[in-house]
């Protein structure tokens, strides 16, 4: 019965991606816009403001695959197919890992579906999701070959390390940390001798070290410099991880899951095997010592939570004492999955009209223009006061395709994306930044800028042709500077008037 329920939940869980042309995930429109640039590079439709510059660095999963798939099914469908493939890799990888470790499927499938729309995934960290799914497959294959001849294990590790480096660097780190902790646990349990364990750990690390050396010699990089900790968020993320759109739902489902695990462990029906204890302690330590922002990548520590949730079930045993216990557990996890899924659908389906409205507004923009993006609602980044507004943050970046425009918020960071702004607009580019607060723009335009105003907006009223203001409908903030062209419930489009 559990397998049948799992199959039905899986089928329903993939529906949001199938029902929405553009999934309502904050980073997704930005990634989609980049896919258009990559697919049209070298053609008459290429955007005049951007250039493609490949180098030997990671995090290129969708950048390599989507343009090739787009030749057959178009960019929008290819990008959505990549997201669906990432979800399939997450679920199937978790199932395979549990089957390899325990010889049966029991917990991992439900855990994967419960976290399928967790905060990192629902915010559109698509390359990470793809890489993590690939990492689950790599861990499973390595464990399958753990007792076999070393050449087969070495070749499999080499293949997965190379693939994970290309897909997403942090997923490679999760793969290495998991297998390293696993080998250390075997050494601690005296399942292998110390010299053998040292050799196996060295063989694990060798391909990754070789790739890093090649990257250094070829002047490649992993994102940008910059490390931030944000320690105050570390105790909070576990209560926010389950849902990227509704903090109440996230807290309720997270608490329900935590209480269920605690009760099962206290009653002795849920147990971690020794290797699982090593992994759990190792993951917890990594979560607390990893910075929140590393190599210019945000929410790094946050990504450890779904990784642990997908890996640890393979190292757990659950022995429920009666049919009533089994039915209660099945009902509980199904409720968590369906509640999160209902929230996702309640956000994604209405956004079909919102994204269609902003795409239609691009027709009022002269081709080749420069577009600035501002925000009327200063809820912070992320906007925890209203996370349902977050998927709109990068929707204006789609103008790079529909209007051949320059949008400074397009992801173009060296070491992460192979797209660069051309020299003429590089000084007003924001390779990793959200909308500029409308209050700041008004202060600059009226001659009252703060001392720390960012350089890319100091003369925004001269550098840009149009302004999108995201957020709830509001009065024109600068009637003498801005001419309203289009408005909706989530944005307003203005033409910027030049003044002598």
Coordinates of C-alpha atoms in Angstrom, one line a residue:
X1 CA 0.0 0.0 0.0
X2 CA 2.8 2.4 0.9
X3 CA 4.3 2.0 -2.6
X4 CA 1.0 2.8 -4.3
X5 CA 0.6 5.9 -2.1
X6 CA 4.1 6.9 -2.9
X7 CA 3.5 6.5 -6.7
X8 CA 0.3 8.6 -6.5
X9 CA 2.0 11.3 -4.5
X10 CA 4.9 11.5 -6.9
X11 CA 2.6 11.8 -9.9
X12 CA 0.7 14.7 -8.2
X13 CA 4.0 16.3 -7.0
X14 CA 5.2 16.8 -10.6
X15 CA 2.0 18.5 -11.7
X16 CA 3.0 22.1 -10.9
X17 CA 5.9 22.0 -13.4
X18 CA 3.6 20.5 -16.0
X19 CA 0.8 23.0 -15.5
X20 CA 2.8 26.3 -15.6
X21 CA 4.8 27.6 -18.6
X22 CA 7.0 29.6 -16.2
X23 CA 7.2 28.2 -12.7
X24 CA 6.8 30.8 -10.0
X25 CA 10.3 30.5 -8.5
X26 CA 12.2 33.7 -7.7
X27 CA 15.4 32.8 -9.7
X28 CA 13.7 30.9 -12.5
X29 CA 12.8 33.8 -14.8
X30 CA 16.3 35.0 -14.5
X31 CA 17.7 31.6 -15.6
X32 CA 15.1 31.5 -18.4
X33 CA 16.3 34.9 -19.7
X34 CA 19.9 33.6 -19.7
X35 CA 18.9 30.5 -21.6
X36 CA 17.4 32.7 -24.3
X37 CA 20.7 34.7 -24.6
X38 CA 22.7 31.5 -24.8
X39 CA 20.4 29.9 -27.4
X40 CA 20.3 33.0 -29.6
X41 CA 24.1 33.8 -29.4
X42 CA 25.6 34.1 -32.8
X43 CA 22.2 34.5 -34.5
X44 CA 20.5 37.6 -35.9
X45 CA 18.3 37.6 -32.8
X46 CA 21.2 37.8 -30.4
X47 CA 20.9 40.5 -27.7
X48 CA 23.2 43.4 -28.4
X49 CA 24.0 44.1 -24.8
X50 CA 25.4 40.7 -23.8
X51 CA 28.1 38.4 -24.9
X52 CA 28.8 34.7 -24.2
X53 CA 32.1 33.9 -22.5
X54 CA 32.8 30.3 -21.6
X55 CA 35.5 29.4 -19.1
X56 CA 36.5 26.4 -16.9
X57 CA 34.3 26.9 -13.9
X58 CA 31.4 25.0 -12.3
X59 CA 27.6 25.6 -12.0
X60 CA 26.9 25.2 -15.7
X61 CA 24.4 22.4 -15.6
X62 CA 21.5 24.1 -17.3
X63 CA 23.7 26.4 -19.3
X64 CA 25.2 23.4 -21.2
X65 CA 22.1 21.3 -21.5
X66 CA 19.1 23.6 -22.1
X67 CA 20.4 25.4 -25.3
X68 CA 20.9 21.9 -26.8
X69 CA 17.4 20.8 -25.9
X70 CA 16.0 24.1 -27.0
X71 CA 16.9 23.3 -30.6
X72 CA 14.2 20.6 -30.5
X73 CA 11.5 22.0 -28.2
X74 CA 12.2 25.7 -27.7
X75 CA 13.8 27.6 -24.9
X76 CA 10.8 27.9 -22.5
X77 CA 9.9 24.2 -22.8
X78 CA 13.6 23.1 -22.5
X79 CA 14.1 25.1 -19.4
X80 CA 11.0 23.6 -17.8
X81 CA 12.1 20.1 -18.9
X82 CA 15.4 20.7 -17.1
X83 CA 13.5 21.6 -13.9
X84 CA 11.4 18.5 -14.2
X85 CA 14.5 16.4 -14.9
X86 CA 16.0 17.8 -11.7
X87 CA 13.0 16.8 -9.7
X88 CA 13.0 13.3 -11.1
X89 CA 16.7 13.0 -10.3
X90 CA 16.0 14.1 -6.7
X91 CA 13.2 11.5 -6.2
X92 CA 14.8 8.7 -8.1
X93 CA 18.3 9.3 -6.6
X94 CA 16.9 9.2 -3.0
X95 CA 15.0 5.9 -3.9
X96 CA 18.1 4.3 -5.5
X97 CA 20.3 5.3 -2.6
X98 CA 17.9 3.7 -0.1
X99 CA 17.5 0.6 -2.2
X100 CA 21.3 0.2 -2.5
X101 CA 21.8 0.6 1.2
X102 CA 18.8 -1.4 2.6
X103 CA 17.6 -3.6 -0.3
X104 CA 14.2 -2.0 -0.1
X105 CA 12.3 1.3 -0.5
X106 CA 10.8 2.6 2.7
X107 CA 11.5 6.2 3.7
X108 CA 13.5 8.0 1.1
X109 CA 10.7 8.5 -1.5
X110 CA 8.4 10.2 1.0
X111 CA 11.3 12.4 2.3
X112 CA 12.1 13.4 -1.3
X113 CA 8.5 14.4 -2.0
X114 CA 8.2 16.3 1.3
X115 CA 11.3 18.4 0.3
X116 CA 10.6 18.6 -3.4
X117 CA 9.3 22.2 -3.0
X118 CA 11.4 23.1 0.0
X119 CA 12.8 26.6 0.2
X120 CA 16.0 26.2 -1.9
X121 CA 14.2 24.4 -4.6
X122 CA 11.1 26.7 -4.7
X123 CA 13.3 29.7 -4.8
X124 CA 14.7 28.5 -8.1
X125 CA 18.2 27.1 -7.3
X126 CA 17.8 24.9 -10.3
X127 CA 21.5 24.0 -11.0
X128 CA 21.8 23.1 -7.3
X129 CA 18.7 20.9 -7.5
X130 CA 20.0 19.2 -10.6
X131 CA 23.4 18.7 -9.0
X132 CA 22.0 17.4 -5.8
X133 CA 19.9 14.8 -7.7
X134 CA 23.0 13.8 -9.6
X135 CA 25.0 13.6 -6.3
X136 CA 22.4 11.2 -4.9
X137 CA 22.9 8.9 -7.9
X138 CA 26.7 9.2 -7.5
X139 CA 26.5 8.3 -3.8
X140 CA 24.3 5.3 -4.6
X141 CA 26.6 4.0 -7.3
X142 CA 29.7 4.4 -5.1
X143 CA 28.0 2.4 -2.3
X144 CA 27.0 -0.2 -4.8
X145 CA 30.6 -0.6 -5.8
X146 CA 32.0 -0.2 -2.2
X147 CA 33.0 -3.8 -1.8
X148 CA 33.9 -4.4 -5.5
X149 CA 37.2 -4.0 -7.3
X150 CA 38.8 -0.5 -6.8
X151 CA 39.2 0.3 -10.5
X152 CA 35.4 0.3 -11.1
X153 CA 34.9 2.4 -8.0
X154 CA 37.6 4.9 -9.1
X155 CA 36.2 5.2 -12.6
X156 CA 32.6 5.8 -11.3
X157 CA 33.9 8.4 -8.8
X158 CA 35.8 10.1 -11.6
X159 CA 32.8 10.3 -13.8
X160 CA 30.5 11.7 -11.1
X161 CA 33.1 14.2 -9.8
X162 CA 33.5 15.6 -13.3
X163 CA 29.7 15.7 -13.8
X164 CA 29.0 17.3 -10.4
X165 CA 31.8 19.9 -10.9
X166 CA 30.0 21.0 -14.1
X167 CA 26.5 20.8 -12.6
X168 CA 27.0 22.7 -9.3
X169 CA 30.1 23.0 -7.1
X170 CA 28.2 22.8 -3.8
X171 CA 26.5 19.5 -4.9
X172 CA 30.1 18.2 -5.5
X173 CA 30.9 19.2 -1.9
X174 CA 27.9 17.3 -0.6
X175 CA 28.9 14.2 -2.6
X176 CA 32.4 14.3 -1.2
X177 CA 31.4 15.0 2.3
X178 CA 28.9 12.1 2.4
X179 CA 31.3 9.6 1.0
X180 CA 34.2 10.9 3.2
X181 CA 32.1 10.5 6.3
X182 CA 30.9 7.1 5.2
X183 CA 34.5 5.9 4.7
X184 CA 35.5 7.4 8.1
X185 CA 32.6 5.5 9.8
X186 CA 33.8 2.2 8.2
X187 CA 37.3 2.9 9.5
X188 CA 36.0 3.7 13.0
X189 CA 33.9 0.5 13.0
X190 CA 37.1 -1.4 11.9
X191 CA 35.3 -2.6 8.7
X192 CA 38.5 -1.6 6.8
X193 CA 42.1 -1.2 7.9
X194 CA 43.5 2.3 8.4
X195 CA 45.9 2.2 5.4
X196 CA 43.0 0.9 3.1
X197 CA 40.7 3.6 4.4
X198 CA 43.3 6.3 3.8
X199 CA 43.8 5.0 0.2
X200 CA 40.1 5.0 -0.4
X201 CA 39.8 8.6 0.9
X202 CA 42.7 9.7 -1.3
X203 CA 41.1 8.1 -4.4
X204 CA 37.9 9.9 -3.6
X205 CA 39.6 13.3 -3.3
X206 CA 42.0 12.9 -6.3
X207 CA 39.6 13.7 -9.2
X208 CA 38.3 16.8 -7.4
X209 CA 41.8 18.1 -6.6
X210 CA 42.8 17.6 -10.2
X211 CA 39.8 19.6 -11.4
X212 CA 40.6 22.4 -9.0
X213 CA 44.2 22.5 -10.2
X214 CA 43.0 22.7 -13.8
X215 CA 40.6 25.5 -12.9
X216 CA 43.4 27.4 -11.2
X217 CA 45.8 27.0 -14.2
X218 CA 43.2 28.1 -16.7
X219 CA 42.2 31.2 -14.6
X220 CA 38.8 29.7 -13.8
X221 CA 36.9 30.6 -10.7
X222 CA 34.0 29.5 -8.4
X223 CA 31.8 32.6 -8.2
X224 CA 33.2 35.8 -6.6
X225 CA 34.9 36.6 -3.4
X226 CA 32.8 37.3 -0.3
X227 CA 31.9 35.4 2.8
X228 CA 29.0 36.3 5.2
X229 CA 27.7 34.3 8.1
X230 CA 24.3 35.6 9.2
X231 CA 24.5 33.4 12.3
X232 CA 21.1 34.6 13.5
X233 CA 19.4 32.7 10.7
X234 CA 20.9 29.3 11.5
X235 CA 18.5 28.4 14.3
X236 CA 15.6 29.7 12.2
X237 CA 16.1 28.0 8.8
X238 CA 14.9 24.5 10.0
X239 CA 11.5 26.1 10.7
X240 CA 11.4 27.8 7.3
X241 CA 12.9 25.2 5.1
X242 CA 9.8 23.1 4.2
X243 CA 8.0 25.8 2.2
X244 CA 9.3 28.8 0.2
X245 CA 6.0 30.7 0.0
X246 CA 4.3 30.5 3.4
X247 CA 6.2 30.7 6.7
X248 CA 3.2 29.4 8.7
X249 CA 3.0 26.3 6.5
X250 CA 6.7 25.8 6.6
X251 CA 6.8 26.0 10.4
X252 CA 3.7 23.7 10.8
X253 CA 5.0 21.0 8.5
X254 CA 8.5 21.3 9.8
X255 CA 7.4 20.9 13.4
X256 CA 5.1 18.0 12.5
X257 CA 7.9 16.2 10.8
X258 CA 10.3 16.9 13.6
X259 CA 7.8 15.7 16.2
X260 CA 7.1 12.5 14.3
X261 CA 10.8 11.7 13.9
X262 CA 11.4 12.5 17.6
X263 CA 8.5 10.3 18.8
X264 CA 9.5 7.4 16.5
X265 CA 13.1 7.6 17.7
X266 CA 12.0 7.8 21.4
X267 CA 9.8 4.7 21.0
X268 CA 12.7 2.9 19.3
X269 CA 11.0 2.3 16.0
X270 CA 13.2 4.7 14.1
X271 CA 17.0 4.1 14.4
X272 CA 20.1 5.4 12.7
X273 CA 22.7 2.8 11.8
X274 CA 26.3 3.6 12.9
X275 CA 27.2 5.1 9.5
X276 CA 24.0 7.2 9.6
X277 CA 25.0 8.6 13.0
X278 CA 28.4 9.7 11.5
X279 CA 26.5 11.3 8.6
X280 CA 24.0 13.1 10.8
X281 CA 26.7 14.5 13.1
X282 CA 28.8 15.5 10.1
X283 CA 26.0 17.2 8.3
X284 CA 25.0 19.1 11.5
X285 CA 28.6 20.3 12.0
X286 CA 28.8 21.4 8.4
X287 CA 25.5 23.3 8.7
X288 CA 26.8 25.3 11.6
X289 CA 30.4 26.0 10.3
X290 CA 29.6 26.7 6.7
X291 CA 29.0 30.5 6.0
X292 CA 25.6 31.6 4.7
X293 CA 27.4 33.2 1.8
X294 CA 30.4 31.5 0.2
X295 CA 32.2 32.4 -3.1
X296 CA 29.4 34.9 -3.7
X297 CA 26.8 32.2 -3.4
X298 CA 24.0 32.9 -1.0
X299 CA 22.1 30.5 1.3
X300 CA 24.9 27.9 1.2
X301 CA 24.3 26.6 4.8
X302 CA 20.6 26.4 4.0
X303 CA 21.2 23.8 1.3
X304 CA 22.6 21.4 3.8
X305 CA 19.2 20.7 5.2
X306 CA 17.5 19.2 2.1
X307 CA 20.7 17.3 1.4
X308 CA 20.7 15.7 4.8
X309 CA 16.9 15.0 4.5
X310 CA 17.5 13.2 1.2
X311 CA 20.5 11.1 2.3
X312 CA 19.9 10.1 5.9
X313 CA 16.7 8.0 5.2
X314 CA 18.9 5.4 3.4
X315 CA 20.8 4.9 6.7
X316 CA 17.7 4.6 8.9
X317 CA 15.5 1.7 9.8
X318 CA 11.9 2.1 10.6
X319 CA 10.0 -0.8 12.3
X320 CA 6.4 0.2 13.1
X321 CA 4.8 -2.2 15.6
X322 CA 1.3 -2.4 14.1
X323 CA -0.9 -1.5 11.2
X324 CA -2.3 1.4 13.1
X325 CA 1.2 2.9 13.4
X326 CA 1.8 2.4 9.7
X327 CA -1.4 4.0 8.7
X328 CA -0.7 7.0 11.0
X329 CA 2.8 7.5 9.7
X330 CA 1.5 7.2 6.1
X331 CA -1.3 9.7 6.7
X332 CA 1.1 12.1 8.5
X333 CA 3.7 12.3 5.8
X334 CA 1.1 12.3 3.0
X335 CA -0.6 15.3 4.7
X336 CA 2.7 17.2 4.9
X337 CA 3.4 16.5 1.2
X338 CA -0.1 17.5 0.1
X339 CA -0.2 20.6 2.2
X340 CA 3.0 21.9 0.8
X341 CA 1.9 21.0 -2.7
X342 CA -1.4 22.9 -2.2
X343 CA 0.5 26.0 -1.2
X344 CA 2.8 25.7 -4.3
X345 CA -0.2 25.3 -6.6
X346 CA -2.0 28.3 -5.0
X347 CA 1.0 30.5 -5.9
X348 CA 2.1 29.0 -9.2
X349 CA -1.3 28.9 -11.0
X350 CA -2.2 32.6 -10.5
X351 CA 1.4 33.6 -11.5
X352 CA 0.6 32.3 -15.0
X353 CA -1.5 35.5 -15.5
X354 CA 1.1 37.7 -13.8
X355 CA 4.0 36.5 -16.0
X356 CA 1.8 36.8 -19.1
X357 CA 1.0 40.4 -18.2
X358 CA 4.6 41.4 -17.8
X359 CA 5.6 39.7 -21.1
X360 CA 2.8 41.6 -22.8
X361 CA 4.1 44.8 -21.4
X362 CA 7.4 44.3 -23.2
X363 CA 5.7 45.2 -26.4
X364 CA 5.5 48.9 -25.1
X365 CA 9.3 49.0 -24.8
X366 CA 11.6 50.0 -27.7
X367 CA 13.9 47.2 -28.7
X368 CA 17.4 47.5 -27.4
X369 CA 16.4 49.8 -24.5
X370 CA 17.9 49.8 -21.0
X371 CA 15.5 48.8 -18.2
X372 CA 15.9 49.4 -14.5
X373 CA 14.0 47.4 -11.9
X374 CA 12.7 49.0 -8.7
X375 CA 10.6 47.9 -5.8
X376 CA 7.7 49.7 -4.2
X377 CA 7.5 47.4 -1.2
X378 CA 10.6 47.5 1.0
X379 CA 10.1 44.0 2.6
X380 CA 13.8 43.1 2.5
X381 CA 15.5 40.4 0.5
X382 CA 14.1 37.8 0.9
X383 CA 10.7 39.5 1.5
X384 CA 9.7 37.4 4.5
X385 CA 6.6 39.6 5.1
X386 CA 5.2 38.4 1.7
X387 CA 7.1 35.6 0.1
X388 CA 4.4 35.2 -2.6
X389 CA 5.8 38.4 -4.1
X390 CA 9.2 37.0 -4.4
X391 CA 8.7 35.1 -7.8
X392 CA 8.2 38.5 -9.4
X393 CA 11.7 39.9 -8.5
X394 CA 13.4 38.8 -11.7
X395 CA 10.5 38.7 -14.1
X396 CA 11.6 41.9 -15.9
X397 CA 14.8 40.2 -16.9
X398 CA 12.7 38.4 -19.6
X399 CA 12.9 41.6 -21.5
X400 CA 16.4 40.6 -22.6
X401 CA 14.6 38.2 -25.0
X402 CA 11.2 39.8 -25.7
X403 CA 12.6 43.3 -26.2
X404 CA 16.3 42.8 -26.8
X405 CA 16.8 45.0 -23.7
X406 CA 19.5 45.4 -21.2
X407 CA 18.3 44.6 -17.6
X408 CA 21.1 45.1 -15.0
X409 CA 19.7 42.3 -12.7
X410 CA 20.4 39.5 -15.1
X411 CA 22.7 36.9 -13.5
X412 CA 26.1 37.5 -15.2
X413 CA 28.6 36.9 -12.3
X414 CA 32.0 35.7 -13.3
X415 CA 32.6 32.1 -12.1
X416 CA 28.9 31.3 -12.2
X417 CA 27.3 32.2 -15.6
X418 CA 28.8 32.3 -19.1
X419 CA 27.0 35.5 -20.0
X420 CA 28.6 39.0 -19.7
X421 CA 27.3 42.5 -20.2
X422 CA 29.2 44.3 -22.9
X423 CA 31.6 47.1 -22.1
X424 CA 29.1 49.9 -22.9
X425 CA 26.7 48.8 -20.0
X426 CA 29.1 47.0 -17.7
X427 CA 29.3 49.9 -15.3
X428 CA 25.5 49.8 -14.6
X429 CA 25.2 46.0 -14.4
X430 CA 24.1 44.3 -11.1
X431 CA 25.3 40.7 -11.6
X432 CA 23.6 39.5 -8.4
X433 CA 21.1 42.0 -7.0
X434 CA 17.4 42.4 -6.6
X435 CA 15.2 45.4 -7.4
X436 CA 16.4 48.9 -6.2
X437 CA 14.0 50.4 -3.6
X438 CA 11.8 53.1 -5.2
X439 CA 12.6 55.4 -2.2
X440 CA 16.3 55.3 -3.1
X441 CA 15.6 56.1 -6.7
X442 CA 13.4 59.0 -5.8
X443 CA 16.0 60.4 -3.4
X444 CA 18.6 60.3 -6.2
X445 CA 16.4 61.9 -8.8
X446 CA 15.5 64.8 -6.4
X447 CA 19.1 65.5 -5.6
X448 CA 19.1 64.0 -2.1
X449 CA 21.1 60.7 -2.5
X450 CA 22.5 59.0 0.6
X451 CA 26.3 58.9 0.9
X452 CA 26.5 55.1 0.2
X453 CA 24.4 55.1 -3.0
X454 CA 25.5 52.3 -5.2
X455 CA 27.4 53.5 -8.3
X456 CA 25.2 51.7 -10.8
X457 CA 22.2 53.9 -9.9
X458 CA 23.8 57.2 -9.2
X459 CA 22.6 58.6 -12.5
X460 CA 19.8 56.1 -13.2
X461 CA 17.5 58.8 -14.7
X462 CA 20.1 59.3 -17.5
X463 CA 21.4 55.7 -17.9
X464 CA 18.1 53.9 -18.3
X465 CA 15.1 54.3 -20.6
X466 CA 12.4 52.5 -18.7
X467 CA 11.7 51.6 -15.1
X468 CA 9.7 48.6 -13.7
X469 CA 8.4 49.2 -10.2
X470 CA 7.4 45.9 -8.6
X471 CA 4.9 45.6 -5.8
X472 CA 1.4 46.6 -5.0
X473 CA -0.2 49.4 -7.1
X474 CA 0.9 52.8 -5.9
X475 CA 1.0 56.4 -7.1
X476 CA 3.7 57.5 -9.5
X477 CA 6.7 58.2 -7.3
X478 CA 8.2 60.8 -9.7
X479 CA 5.5 62.3 -12.0
X480 CA 8.0 64.8 -13.5
X481 CA 10.4 62.0 -14.4
X482 CA 8.2 59.0 -15.1
X483 CA 5.4 58.4 -17.6
X484 CA 3.2 55.5 -16.7
X485 CA 2.8 53.0 -19.6
X486 CA 1.4 49.9 -18.0
X487 CA 0.3 48.7 -14.6
X488 CA -1.0 45.5 -13.0
X489 CA -1.4 44.1 -9.5
X490 CA 2.3 43.3 -9.3
X491 CA 4.1 45.9 -11.4
X492 CA 4.1 49.3 -13.1
X493 CA 6.0 50.2 -16.2
X494 CA 7.3 53.7 -16.7
X495 CA 9.1 55.5 -19.4
X496 CA 11.9 57.7 -18.0
X497 CA 11.7 61.3 -19.2
X498 CA 15.0 62.9 -20.0
X499 CA 15.7 66.3 -18.6
X500 CA 18.3 68.8 -20.0

